[in-house]
Short mmCIF file of C-alpha atoms in Angstrom, two decimals:
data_model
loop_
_atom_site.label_atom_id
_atom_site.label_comp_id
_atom_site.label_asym_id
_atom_site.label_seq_id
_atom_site.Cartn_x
_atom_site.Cartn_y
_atom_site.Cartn_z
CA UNK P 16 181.66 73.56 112.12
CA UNK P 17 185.19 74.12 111.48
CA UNK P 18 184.37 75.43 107.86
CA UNK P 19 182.30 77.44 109.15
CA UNK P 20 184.68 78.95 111.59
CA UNK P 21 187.67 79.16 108.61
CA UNK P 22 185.09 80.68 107.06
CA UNK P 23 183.95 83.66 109.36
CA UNK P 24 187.96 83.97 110.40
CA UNK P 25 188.23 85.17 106.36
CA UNK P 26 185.08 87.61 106.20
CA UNK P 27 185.77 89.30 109.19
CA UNK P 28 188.88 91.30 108.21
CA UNK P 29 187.32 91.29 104.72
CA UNK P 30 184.40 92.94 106.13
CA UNK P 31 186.35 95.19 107.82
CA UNK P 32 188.07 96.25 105.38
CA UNK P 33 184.90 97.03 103.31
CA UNK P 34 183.88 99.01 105.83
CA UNK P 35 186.92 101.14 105.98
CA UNK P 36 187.21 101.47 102.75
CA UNK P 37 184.01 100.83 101.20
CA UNK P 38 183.70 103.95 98.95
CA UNK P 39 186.71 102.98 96.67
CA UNK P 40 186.51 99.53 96.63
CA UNK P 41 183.06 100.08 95.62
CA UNK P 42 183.67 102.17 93.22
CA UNK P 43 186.85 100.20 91.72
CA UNK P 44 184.42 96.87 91.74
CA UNK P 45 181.99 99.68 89.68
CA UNK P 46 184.18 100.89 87.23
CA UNK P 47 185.92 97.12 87.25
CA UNK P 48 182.50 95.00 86.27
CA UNK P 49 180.62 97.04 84.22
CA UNK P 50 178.32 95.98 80.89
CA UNK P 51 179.11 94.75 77.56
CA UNK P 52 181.49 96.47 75.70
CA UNK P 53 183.61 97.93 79.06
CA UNK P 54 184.68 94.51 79.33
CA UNK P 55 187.12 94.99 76.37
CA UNK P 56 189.47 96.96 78.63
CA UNK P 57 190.68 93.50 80.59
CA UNK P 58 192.16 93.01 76.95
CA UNK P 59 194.54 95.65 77.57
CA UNK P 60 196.15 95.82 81.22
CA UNK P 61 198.46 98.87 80.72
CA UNK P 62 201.91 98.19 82.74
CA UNK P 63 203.88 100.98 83.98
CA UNK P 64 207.66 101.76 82.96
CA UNK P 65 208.64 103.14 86.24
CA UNK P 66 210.80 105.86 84.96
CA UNK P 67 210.08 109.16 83.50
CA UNK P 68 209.84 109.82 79.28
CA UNK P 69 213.32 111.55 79.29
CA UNK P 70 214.73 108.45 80.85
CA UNK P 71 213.67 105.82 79.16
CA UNK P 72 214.43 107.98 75.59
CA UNK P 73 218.04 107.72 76.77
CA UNK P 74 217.86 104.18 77.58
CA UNK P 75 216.16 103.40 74.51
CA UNK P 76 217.84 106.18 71.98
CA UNK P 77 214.93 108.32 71.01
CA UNK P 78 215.83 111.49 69.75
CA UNK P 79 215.21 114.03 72.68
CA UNK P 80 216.42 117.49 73.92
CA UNK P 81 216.90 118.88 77.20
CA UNK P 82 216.10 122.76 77.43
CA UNK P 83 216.74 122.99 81.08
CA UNK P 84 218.17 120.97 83.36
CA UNK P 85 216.54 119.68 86.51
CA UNK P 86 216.57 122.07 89.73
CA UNK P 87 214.31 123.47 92.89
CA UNK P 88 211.93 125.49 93.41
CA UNK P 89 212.74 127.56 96.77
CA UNK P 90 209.14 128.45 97.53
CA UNK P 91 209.26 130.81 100.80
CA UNK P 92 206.21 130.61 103.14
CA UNK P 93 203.25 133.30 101.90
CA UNK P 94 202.56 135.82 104.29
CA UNK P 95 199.43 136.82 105.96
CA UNK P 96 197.71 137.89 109.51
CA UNK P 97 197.79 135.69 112.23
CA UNK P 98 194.53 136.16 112.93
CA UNK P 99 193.74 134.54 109.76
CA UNK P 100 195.45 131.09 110.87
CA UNK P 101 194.11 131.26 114.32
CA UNK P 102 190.39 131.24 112.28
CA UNK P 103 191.43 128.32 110.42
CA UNK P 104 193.19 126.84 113.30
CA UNK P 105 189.53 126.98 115.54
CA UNK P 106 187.96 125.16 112.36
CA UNK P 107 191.17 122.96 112.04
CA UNK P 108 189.51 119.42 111.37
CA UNK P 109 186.85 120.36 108.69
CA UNK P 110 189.60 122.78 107.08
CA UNK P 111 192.05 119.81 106.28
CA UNK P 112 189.19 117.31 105.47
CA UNK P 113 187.90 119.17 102.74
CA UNK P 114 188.86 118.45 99.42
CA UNK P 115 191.66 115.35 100.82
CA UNK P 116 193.81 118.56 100.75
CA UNK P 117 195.31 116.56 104.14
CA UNK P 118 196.63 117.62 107.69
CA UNK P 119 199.02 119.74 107.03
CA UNK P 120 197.84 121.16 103.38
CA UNK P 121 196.95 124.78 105.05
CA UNK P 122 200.00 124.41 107.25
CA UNK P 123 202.34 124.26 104.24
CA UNK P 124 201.12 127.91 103.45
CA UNK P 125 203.23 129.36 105.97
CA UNK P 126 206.02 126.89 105.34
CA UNK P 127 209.50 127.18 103.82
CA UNK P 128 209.39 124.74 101.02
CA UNK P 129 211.91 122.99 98.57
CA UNK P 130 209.77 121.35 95.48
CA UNK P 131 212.00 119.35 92.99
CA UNK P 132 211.83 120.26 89.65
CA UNK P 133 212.30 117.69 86.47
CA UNK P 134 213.93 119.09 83.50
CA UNK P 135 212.11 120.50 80.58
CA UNK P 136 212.77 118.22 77.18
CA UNK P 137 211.60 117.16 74.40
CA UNK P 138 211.40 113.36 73.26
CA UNK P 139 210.73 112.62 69.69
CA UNK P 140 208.67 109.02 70.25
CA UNK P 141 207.64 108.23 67.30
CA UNK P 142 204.74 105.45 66.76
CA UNK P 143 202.75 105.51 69.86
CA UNK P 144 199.22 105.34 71.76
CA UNK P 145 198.16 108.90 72.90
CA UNK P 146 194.85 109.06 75.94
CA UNK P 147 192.58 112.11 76.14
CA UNK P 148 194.58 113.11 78.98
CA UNK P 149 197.91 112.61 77.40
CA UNK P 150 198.88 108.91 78.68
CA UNK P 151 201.24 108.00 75.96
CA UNK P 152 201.78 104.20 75.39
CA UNK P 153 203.98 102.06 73.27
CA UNK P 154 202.22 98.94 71.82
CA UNK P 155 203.00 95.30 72.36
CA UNK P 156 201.73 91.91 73.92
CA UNK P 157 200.98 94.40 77.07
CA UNK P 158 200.93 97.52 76.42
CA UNK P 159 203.94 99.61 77.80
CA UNK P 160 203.08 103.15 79.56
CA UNK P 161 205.96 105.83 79.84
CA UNK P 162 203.44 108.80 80.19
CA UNK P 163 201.18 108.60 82.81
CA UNK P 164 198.65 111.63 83.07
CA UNK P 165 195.20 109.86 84.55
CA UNK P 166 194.40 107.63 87.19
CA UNK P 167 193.56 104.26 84.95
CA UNK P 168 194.87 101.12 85.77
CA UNK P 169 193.77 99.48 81.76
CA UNK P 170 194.11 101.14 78.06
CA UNK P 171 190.34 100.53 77.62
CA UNK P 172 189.16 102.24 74.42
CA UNK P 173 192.73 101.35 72.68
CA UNK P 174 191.29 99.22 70.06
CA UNK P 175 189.85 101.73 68.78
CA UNK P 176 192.46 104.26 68.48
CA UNK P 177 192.07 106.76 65.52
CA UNK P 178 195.07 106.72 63.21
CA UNK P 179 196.79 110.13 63.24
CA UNK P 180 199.73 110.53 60.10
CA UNK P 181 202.30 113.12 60.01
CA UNK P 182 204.15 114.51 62.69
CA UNK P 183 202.32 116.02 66.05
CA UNK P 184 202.95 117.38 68.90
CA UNK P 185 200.80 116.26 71.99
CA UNK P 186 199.24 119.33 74.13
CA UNK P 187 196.99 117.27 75.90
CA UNK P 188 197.02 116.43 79.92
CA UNK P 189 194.44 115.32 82.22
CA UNK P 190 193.06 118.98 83.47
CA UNK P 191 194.02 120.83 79.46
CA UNK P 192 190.39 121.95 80.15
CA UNK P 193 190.70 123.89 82.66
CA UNK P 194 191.67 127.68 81.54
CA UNK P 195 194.98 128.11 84.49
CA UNK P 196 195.96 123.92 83.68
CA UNK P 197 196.00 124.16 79.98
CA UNK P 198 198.38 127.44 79.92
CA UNK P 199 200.87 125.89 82.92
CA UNK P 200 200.67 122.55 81.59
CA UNK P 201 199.60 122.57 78.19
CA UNK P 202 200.38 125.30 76.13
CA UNK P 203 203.79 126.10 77.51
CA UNK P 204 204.96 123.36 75.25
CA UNK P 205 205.02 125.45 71.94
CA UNK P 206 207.57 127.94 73.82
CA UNK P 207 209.97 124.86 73.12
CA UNK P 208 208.81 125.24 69.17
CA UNK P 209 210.72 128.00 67.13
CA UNK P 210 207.93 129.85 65.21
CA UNK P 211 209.54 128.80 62.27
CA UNK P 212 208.71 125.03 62.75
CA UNK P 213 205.12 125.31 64.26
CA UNK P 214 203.57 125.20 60.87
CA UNK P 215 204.95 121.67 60.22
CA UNK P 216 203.12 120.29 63.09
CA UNK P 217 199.75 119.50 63.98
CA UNK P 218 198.75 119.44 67.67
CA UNK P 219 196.96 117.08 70.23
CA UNK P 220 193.77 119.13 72.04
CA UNK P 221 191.32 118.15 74.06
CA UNK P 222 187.77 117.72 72.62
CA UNK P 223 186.22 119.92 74.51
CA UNK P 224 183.70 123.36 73.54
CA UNK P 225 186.45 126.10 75.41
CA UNK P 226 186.59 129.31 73.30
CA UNK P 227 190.27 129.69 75.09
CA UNK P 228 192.00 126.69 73.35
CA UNK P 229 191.82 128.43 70.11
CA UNK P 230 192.04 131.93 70.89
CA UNK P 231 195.64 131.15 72.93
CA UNK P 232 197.03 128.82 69.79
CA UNK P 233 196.33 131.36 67.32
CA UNK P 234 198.84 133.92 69.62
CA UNK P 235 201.14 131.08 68.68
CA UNK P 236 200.41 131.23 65.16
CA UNK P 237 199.08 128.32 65.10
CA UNK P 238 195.20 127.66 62.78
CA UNK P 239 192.42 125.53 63.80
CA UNK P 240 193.10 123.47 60.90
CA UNK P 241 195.93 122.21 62.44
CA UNK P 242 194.28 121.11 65.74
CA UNK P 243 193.32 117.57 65.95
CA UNK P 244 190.70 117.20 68.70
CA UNK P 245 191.31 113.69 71.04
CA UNK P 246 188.35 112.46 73.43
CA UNK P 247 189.69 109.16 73.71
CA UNK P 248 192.79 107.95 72.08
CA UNK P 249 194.51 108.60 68.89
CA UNK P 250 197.34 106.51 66.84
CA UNK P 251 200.17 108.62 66.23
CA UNK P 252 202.49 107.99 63.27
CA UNK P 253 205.36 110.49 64.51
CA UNK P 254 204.68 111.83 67.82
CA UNK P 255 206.64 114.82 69.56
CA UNK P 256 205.72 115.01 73.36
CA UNK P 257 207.62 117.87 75.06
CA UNK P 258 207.41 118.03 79.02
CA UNK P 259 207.74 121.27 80.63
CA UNK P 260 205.23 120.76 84.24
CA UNK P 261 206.31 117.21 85.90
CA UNK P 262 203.71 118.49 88.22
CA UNK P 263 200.00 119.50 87.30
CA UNK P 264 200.64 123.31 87.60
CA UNK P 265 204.39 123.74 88.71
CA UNK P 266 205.97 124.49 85.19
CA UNK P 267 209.74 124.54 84.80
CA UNK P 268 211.03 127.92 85.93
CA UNK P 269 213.02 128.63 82.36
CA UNK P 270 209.45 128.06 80.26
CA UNK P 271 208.30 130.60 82.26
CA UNK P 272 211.11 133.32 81.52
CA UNK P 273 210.64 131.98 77.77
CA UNK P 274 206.87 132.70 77.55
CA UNK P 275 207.26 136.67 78.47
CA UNK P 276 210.07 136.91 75.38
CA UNK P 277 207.52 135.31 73.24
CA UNK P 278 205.11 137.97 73.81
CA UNK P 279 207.20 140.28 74.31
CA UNK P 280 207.00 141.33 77.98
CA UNK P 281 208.91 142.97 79.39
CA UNK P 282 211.47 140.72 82.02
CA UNK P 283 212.00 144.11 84.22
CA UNK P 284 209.75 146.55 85.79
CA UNK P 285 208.66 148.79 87.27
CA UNK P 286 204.94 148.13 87.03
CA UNK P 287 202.84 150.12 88.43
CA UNK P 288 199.42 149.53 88.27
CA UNK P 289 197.21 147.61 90.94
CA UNK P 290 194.84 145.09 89.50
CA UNK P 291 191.77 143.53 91.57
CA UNK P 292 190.62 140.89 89.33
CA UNK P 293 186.82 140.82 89.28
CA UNK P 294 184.69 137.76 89.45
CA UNK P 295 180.72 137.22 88.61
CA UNK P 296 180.95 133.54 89.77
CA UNK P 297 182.83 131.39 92.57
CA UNK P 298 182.73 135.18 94.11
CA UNK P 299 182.95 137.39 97.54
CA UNK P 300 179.39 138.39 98.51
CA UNK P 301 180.73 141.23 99.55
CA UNK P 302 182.82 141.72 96.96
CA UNK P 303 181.39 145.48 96.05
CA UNK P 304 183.09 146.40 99.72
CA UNK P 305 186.03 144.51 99.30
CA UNK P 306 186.61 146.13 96.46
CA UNK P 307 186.08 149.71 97.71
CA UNK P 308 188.28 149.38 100.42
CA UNK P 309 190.85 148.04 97.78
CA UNK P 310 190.19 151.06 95.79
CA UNK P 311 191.49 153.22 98.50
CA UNK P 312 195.06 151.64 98.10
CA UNK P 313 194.69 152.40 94.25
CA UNK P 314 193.60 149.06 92.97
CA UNK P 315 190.96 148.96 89.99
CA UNK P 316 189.02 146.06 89.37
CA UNK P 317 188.94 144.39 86.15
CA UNK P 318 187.07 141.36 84.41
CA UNK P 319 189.27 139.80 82.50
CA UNK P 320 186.58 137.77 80.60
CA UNK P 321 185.74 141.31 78.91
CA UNK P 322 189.26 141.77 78.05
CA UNK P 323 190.78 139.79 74.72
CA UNK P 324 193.95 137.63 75.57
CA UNK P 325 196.47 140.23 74.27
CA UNK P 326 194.52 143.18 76.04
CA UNK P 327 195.12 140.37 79.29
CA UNK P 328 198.60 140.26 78.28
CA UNK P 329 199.55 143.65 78.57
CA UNK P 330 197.74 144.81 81.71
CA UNK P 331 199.73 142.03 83.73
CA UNK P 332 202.65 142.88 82.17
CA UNK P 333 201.98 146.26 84.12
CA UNK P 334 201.16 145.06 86.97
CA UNK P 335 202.87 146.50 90.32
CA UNK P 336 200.37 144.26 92.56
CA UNK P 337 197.73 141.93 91.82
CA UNK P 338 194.85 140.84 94.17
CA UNK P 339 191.53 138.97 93.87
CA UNK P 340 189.86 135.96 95.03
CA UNK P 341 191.24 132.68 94.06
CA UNK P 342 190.87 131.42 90.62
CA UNK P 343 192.18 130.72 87.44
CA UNK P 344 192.80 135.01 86.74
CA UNK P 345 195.67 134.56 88.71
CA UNK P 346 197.96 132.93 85.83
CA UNK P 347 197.85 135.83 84.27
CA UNK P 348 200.72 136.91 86.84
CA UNK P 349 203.35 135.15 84.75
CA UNK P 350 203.11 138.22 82.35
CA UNK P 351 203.84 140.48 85.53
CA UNK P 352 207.31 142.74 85.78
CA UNK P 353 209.82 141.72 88.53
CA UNK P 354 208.71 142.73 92.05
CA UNK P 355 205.42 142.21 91.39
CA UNK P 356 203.31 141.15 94.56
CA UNK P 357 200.35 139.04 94.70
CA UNK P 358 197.96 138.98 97.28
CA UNK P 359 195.83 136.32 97.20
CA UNK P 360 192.18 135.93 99.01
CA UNK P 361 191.86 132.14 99.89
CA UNK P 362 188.65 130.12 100.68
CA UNK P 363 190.13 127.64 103.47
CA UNK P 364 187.34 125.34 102.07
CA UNK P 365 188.38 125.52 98.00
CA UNK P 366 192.20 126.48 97.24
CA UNK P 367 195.16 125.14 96.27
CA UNK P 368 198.75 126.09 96.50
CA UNK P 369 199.60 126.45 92.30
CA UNK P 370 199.76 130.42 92.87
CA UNK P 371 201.78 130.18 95.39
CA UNK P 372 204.32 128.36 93.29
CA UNK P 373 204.26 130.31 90.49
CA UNK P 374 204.96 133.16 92.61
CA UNK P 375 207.78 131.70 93.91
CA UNK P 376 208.95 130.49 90.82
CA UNK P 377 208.83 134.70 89.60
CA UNK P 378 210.14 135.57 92.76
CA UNK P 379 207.34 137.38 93.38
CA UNK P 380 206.37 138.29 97.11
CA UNK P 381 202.90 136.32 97.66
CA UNK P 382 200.18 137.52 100.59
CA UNK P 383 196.67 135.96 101.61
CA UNK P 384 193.98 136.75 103.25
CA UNK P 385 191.34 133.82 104.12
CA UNK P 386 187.57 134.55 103.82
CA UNK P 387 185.64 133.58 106.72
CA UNK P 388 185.27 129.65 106.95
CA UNK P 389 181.87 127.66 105.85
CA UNK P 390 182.55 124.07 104.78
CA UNK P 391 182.36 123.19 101.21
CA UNK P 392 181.19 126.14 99.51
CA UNK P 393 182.71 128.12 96.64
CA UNK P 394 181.75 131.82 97.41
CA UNK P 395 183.34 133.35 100.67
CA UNK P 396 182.98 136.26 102.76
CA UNK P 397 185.49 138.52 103.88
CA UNK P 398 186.18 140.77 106.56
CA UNK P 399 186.43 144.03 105.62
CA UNK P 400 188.16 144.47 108.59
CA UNK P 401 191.00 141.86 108.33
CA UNK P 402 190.83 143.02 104.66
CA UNK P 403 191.83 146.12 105.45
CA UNK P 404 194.42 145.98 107.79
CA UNK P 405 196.35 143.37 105.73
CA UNK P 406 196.52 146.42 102.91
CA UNK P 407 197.81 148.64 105.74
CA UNK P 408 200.53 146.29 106.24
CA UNK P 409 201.85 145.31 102.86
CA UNK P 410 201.98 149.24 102.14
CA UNK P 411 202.97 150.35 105.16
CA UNK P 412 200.06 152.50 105.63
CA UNK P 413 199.54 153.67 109.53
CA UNK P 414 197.39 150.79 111.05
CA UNK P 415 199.40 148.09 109.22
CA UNK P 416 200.37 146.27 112.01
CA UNK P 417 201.26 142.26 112.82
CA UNK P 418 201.51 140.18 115.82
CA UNK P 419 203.11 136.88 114.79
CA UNK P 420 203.49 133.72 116.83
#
């Protein structure tokens, strides 16, 4: 009996604990105990080095380069209509559940925030373990991790590591498929490359079938034959790994100045052209009417999948104001002149703050308007009305008129 007691006292918090968090644990017990081969990866427990890359190169003497020093980002809150918050705010608890944005994720919109920002450098590593989504290990009884871009606790897969000779330069993170991640965290690397040097390199991609990883290389002069595409991990004889976004989508402030030199843009307006940026999916389904009444504050819509990267390129680099529904168009403002605005139509259900950022980080004024609320969907609707008289007010057309609390 008394075994049996000890024994119920220890699966009764375990079972509670299950039930609270029975998803993950589930899931971890999954991806933990899986079939033949998977098994390799308790071979190879990665262990963490706690600090970042640029610190352990200086405690370890790698050759490394800071281009710009730590700082903040001020990001000031993004303005909108009231009315818009008091929508969300009557749909509060399904708003902040959705995506594990958290409580106070659509809060922080109207917030003043301060976001630390690690420097931008470059470490020259040297001999090193490279992941898919740019984990970058050192080799030993346990292998050491001073990179850490996924989620994985284990280096499963390292075994098998294809040897990569010559020097290379890593442009790989864990979202470098995505069209907005692999320009803000990705590709802003080879602004830290002279154009001079790129030729001498080859360079880490994802393997992945996106027409954009090419096309945006070659602006850099740089040839597919010099790509080497990773979809698991690579051996690298002489690896350069240059850091310029700490943060998935919150580059370093300088790389961003750097990147409109490159292409020549130029740092000072005016601009003055108005740019709705078109969608055909993840859209408005009224879109048509959005877009007319944006028409009557001079905007013109454009798809910019029609458009070729340098044709992108130089209508941003016009731009007096840019609107649109939320999506990955919107990186396109870091070609825009100074004083640019952005005003920025946000599903409460499917958003994130990365434009917001980069606004801030251009000093560019940022605005949103929220399409009406419906949990967990991609396409929105939005009030023509609300639409409207948020135009009024960032133009200071009659009507334009706010009532903040």
């Amino acid at each position: 009996m008394a075994t049996t007691k000890q024994s119920l006292s220890i699966l009764k918090p375990a079972a509670r604990y299950l039930r609270h968090n029975h998803a993950s644990v589930f899931y971890r017990l999954e991806d933990l105990y899986r079939w033949g081969q998977d098994l390799r990866r308790f071979r190879f427990p990665l262990h963490d080095s706690g600090c970042s890359l640029l610190d352990y190169a200086l405690q370890h003497k790698l050759p490394c380069r800071v281009f710009a020093p730590a700082t903040e980002l001020d990001r000031p809150p993004s303005s909108g209509l009231s009315e818009d918050m008091a929508m969300i705010g009557a749909n509060w608890r399904q708003v902040t559940s959705e995506d594990d944005k958290g409580t106070l994720y659509m809060a922080q919109l109207r917030s003043h925030i301060r976001h630390p920002i690690e420097a931008a450098y470059r470490v020259d590593v040297g001999t090193c373990f490279v992941s898919s989504h740019g984990d970058l290990v050192l080799a030993g009884d346990t292998p050491l991790r001073i990179r850490k871009q996924s989620e994985t606790h284990h280096s499963r897969g390292i075994d098998e590591a294809l040897p990569v000779e010559g020097p290379v330069v890593s442009l790989l993170s864990r979202f470098a498929t995505s069209f907005s991640h692999w320009i803000l965290d990705s590709l802003l690397k080879l602004v830290y490359i002279p154009p001079s040097e790129r030729a001498g390199y080859r360079y880490l991609i994802p393997d992945a079938e996106r027409a954009f990883l090419l096309k945006y290389l070659a602006l850099f002069g740089i040839r597919e034959e010099q790509t080497i595409r990773v979809s698991n991990w690579v051996q690298c004889e002489a690896l350069v790994n240059i850091e310029v976004a700490h943060r998935s989508n919150m580059p370093h402030p300088d790389v961003l100045r750097r990147l409109r030199s490159e292409f020549d843009v130029p740092l000072f307006g005016p601009g003055h052209k108005r740019i709705f940026i078109g969608r055909r999916q993840r859209c408005l389904d009224n879109e048509e009417e959005i877009v007319r009444i944006a028409g009557d504050f001079g905007f013109e819509r454009h798809y910019l999948e029609d458009l070729s990267l340098r044709e992108q390129i130089r209508l941003f680099s016009q731009a007096e104001c840019i609107t649109g529904y939320h999506g990955a168009g919107f990186v396109n403002m870091i070609y825009a002149p100074k004083d640019c605005q952005v005003v920025e139509i946000l599903n409460p259900a499917k958003w994130d703050h990365a434009y917001v950022r980069i606004a801030a980080a251009l000093r560019f004024k940022h605005w949103h308007a929220c399409v009406d609320y419906h949990p967990g969907v991609w396409d929105g609707h939005m009030d023509p009305g609300r639409w409207a008289k948020l135009l009024q007010l960032i133009f200071k057309k009659e009507g334009g008129h706010e009532t903040h609390y």
